Short mmCIF file of C-alpha atoms and ligand atoms in Angstrom, two decimals:
data_model
loop_
_atom_site.label_atom_id
_atom_site.label_comp_id
_atom_site.label_asym_id
_atom_site.label_seq_id
_atom_site.Cartn_x
_atom_site.Cartn_y
_atom_site.Cartn_z
CA MET H 1 -24.05 89.70 -22.55
CA SER H 2 -22.60 86.41 -23.73
CA SER H 3 -23.52 83.11 -22.13
CA ASP H 4 -19.91 83.01 -20.98
CA SER H 5 -20.07 85.97 -18.66
CA LYS H 6 -23.04 84.75 -16.66
CA SER H 7 -21.01 81.70 -15.64
CA LYS H 8 -17.87 83.61 -14.68
CA LYS H 9 -17.90 83.34 -10.93
CA SER H 10 -15.12 84.08 -8.50
CA GLU H 11 -13.58 81.22 -6.55
CA GLU H 12 -15.47 82.39 -3.49
CA GLN H 13 -18.78 82.38 -5.37
CA TRP H 14 -18.12 78.86 -6.65
CA ARG H 15 -17.27 77.67 -3.14
CA ARG H 16 -20.58 79.03 -1.91
CA CYS H 17 -22.74 77.30 -4.52
CA LEU H 18 -20.93 73.96 -4.78
CA SER H 19 -20.26 71.18 -2.28
CA ALA H 20 -16.62 70.64 -1.30
CA GLN H 21 -16.40 67.64 -3.63
CA GLN H 22 -18.11 69.41 -6.53
CA PHE H 23 -15.70 72.30 -6.09
CA HIS H 24 -12.69 69.99 -6.02
CA VAL H 25 -13.72 68.26 -9.25
CA LEU H 26 -15.23 71.15 -11.23
CA ARG H 27 -12.95 73.99 -10.23
CA GLU H 28 -9.71 72.21 -9.23
CA GLY H 29 -9.70 69.38 -11.78
CA GLY H 30 -9.97 66.71 -9.12
CA THR H 31 -11.09 63.11 -9.58
CA GLU H 32 -13.49 61.25 -7.31
CA PRO H 33 -12.45 57.71 -6.28
CA ALA H 34 -13.67 54.98 -8.66
CA PHE H 35 -17.02 53.42 -7.74
CA SER H 36 -17.63 56.18 -5.18
CA GLY H 37 -19.87 58.51 -7.19
CA ARG H 38 -23.63 58.42 -7.27
CA TYR H 39 -23.98 57.88 -11.02
CA HIS H 40 -21.39 55.24 -12.03
CA ASP H 41 -24.01 52.47 -11.81
CA CYS H 42 -27.06 54.58 -12.66
CA LYS H 43 -29.28 53.49 -15.56
CA THR H 44 -32.09 56.00 -15.10
CA PRO H 45 -33.22 57.72 -18.33
CA GLY H 46 -32.73 61.46 -18.50
CA VAL H 47 -30.18 64.14 -19.22
CA TYR H 48 -27.02 64.75 -17.23
CA VAL H 49 -26.39 68.46 -16.77
CA CYS H 50 -23.37 70.35 -15.43
CA ALA H 51 -23.49 70.60 -11.63
CA GLY H 52 -21.85 74.02 -11.95
CA CYS H 53 -24.07 75.79 -14.47
CA GLY H 54 -26.91 73.49 -15.56
CA GLN H 55 -25.73 73.09 -19.17
CA ALA H 56 -27.00 69.79 -20.67
CA LEU H 57 -23.94 67.56 -21.21
CA PHE H 58 -24.77 63.88 -21.72
CA ASP H 59 -27.93 61.95 -22.57
CA ALA H 60 -28.43 58.88 -20.40
CA ALA H 61 -29.04 56.96 -23.65
CA SER H 62 -25.33 57.32 -24.50
CA LYS H 63 -24.24 56.00 -21.09
CA TYR H 64 -22.78 52.52 -20.89
CA ASP H 65 -21.10 50.34 -18.29
CA SER H 66 -17.36 50.62 -18.90
CA GLY H 67 -16.48 48.85 -15.66
CA SER H 68 -14.23 51.79 -14.78
CA GLY H 69 -16.21 52.96 -11.77
CA TRP H 70 -17.01 56.33 -13.32
CA PRO H 71 -20.03 57.31 -15.41
CA SER H 72 -19.08 56.59 -19.04
CA TYR H 73 -20.67 57.94 -22.20
CA ARG H 74 -20.14 57.32 -25.91
CA GLN H 75 -20.68 60.94 -26.81
CA ALA H 76 -21.70 64.35 -25.52
CA ILE H 77 -25.30 65.43 -25.98
CA ASP H 78 -24.13 68.11 -28.40
CA GLU H 79 -20.73 68.98 -29.88
CA GLU H 80 -21.05 72.45 -28.44
CA ALA H 81 -21.74 71.28 -24.89
CA VAL H 82 -18.22 70.21 -23.98
CA ALA H 83 -14.69 71.19 -24.94
CA THR H 84 -11.39 69.36 -24.60
CA ARG H 85 -7.75 70.15 -24.01
CA GLU H 86 -4.59 68.13 -23.57
CA ASP H 87 -3.78 67.25 -19.99
CA HIS H 88 -0.21 66.26 -19.13
CA ARG H 89 -0.66 66.12 -15.37
CA HIS H 90 0.31 63.08 -13.32
CA GLY H 91 2.84 61.97 -15.94
CA MET H 92 0.12 60.96 -18.39
CA ARG H 93 -1.04 62.27 -21.75
CA ARG H 94 -4.79 62.51 -21.55
CA VAL H 95 -7.54 64.59 -23.08
CA GLU H 96 -9.40 66.58 -20.45
CA VAL H 97 -13.12 67.34 -20.91
CA HIS H 98 -14.80 70.44 -19.53
CA CYS H 99 -18.14 72.20 -19.71
CA ARG H 100 -17.99 74.75 -22.50
CA GLN H 101 -20.34 77.09 -20.68
CA CYS H 102 -18.70 77.41 -17.25
CA GLY H 103 -15.31 75.78 -17.86
CA GLY H 104 -15.91 73.27 -15.09
CA HIS H 105 -13.74 70.13 -15.23
CA LEU H 106 -15.77 67.01 -16.00
CA GLY H 107 -13.28 64.21 -16.62
CA HIS H 108 -11.35 62.79 -19.58
CA VAL H 109 -12.13 61.25 -22.95
CA PHE H 110 -10.37 58.08 -24.14
CA ALA H 111 -10.31 56.29 -27.49
CA ASP H 112 -11.21 52.87 -26.08
CA GLY H 113 -14.99 53.21 -26.12
CA PRO H 114 -17.60 51.09 -27.91
CA PRO H 115 -18.87 51.62 -31.45
CA PRO H 116 -20.06 53.69 -33.15
CA THR H 117 -18.00 56.53 -31.67
CA GLY H 118 -15.14 54.50 -30.19
CA LEU H 119 -15.01 57.11 -27.46
CA ARG H 120 -15.27 56.80 -23.72
CA TYR H 121 -16.17 59.99 -21.90
CA CYS H 122 -15.06 59.12 -18.38
CA ILE H 123 -16.83 61.65 -16.20
CA ASN H 124 -16.95 62.36 -12.47
CA SER H 125 -20.38 61.96 -10.87
CA ALA H 126 -19.61 65.03 -8.80
CA SER H 127 -19.61 67.23 -11.88
CA LEU H 128 -23.06 66.05 -12.97
CA LEU H 129 -26.70 66.27 -11.98
CA LEU H 130 -29.24 63.91 -13.55
CA LYS H 131 -32.47 65.48 -14.74
CA LYS H 132 -34.75 62.46 -14.90
CA GLU H 133 -37.09 61.95 -17.80
CA THR H 134 -40.64 62.73 -16.84
FE1 FE N 1 -20.98 74.10 -16.59
#
């Protein structure tokens, strides 16, 4: 059984295991209001995992303060952890980022980040859970 199939849940199953806001972001591609999430200002060391499936997504060491009001990272923890696709919704051309394991929507990636990657992964707090370093 591939790692894919274990994360293939029905909409009803996702609704049962996620909060309303997590469901809106992860499964409907929603965006939480800026500065409203629990991680935008968080500087705690650890690893941010997918709130849908637990896949490790971003190391807190790559997090920086972009001033955007959403958690922002220079890079994913691993190239295989996330995947991207073009997103033309809302009259914009953006690159959407999602969890490769469960397909959950995370946010968008922009090319206005700091060196060395020049990338800004702009991610919804609602799609993440922080596993603190112990
Ligand atoms: Fe996931």
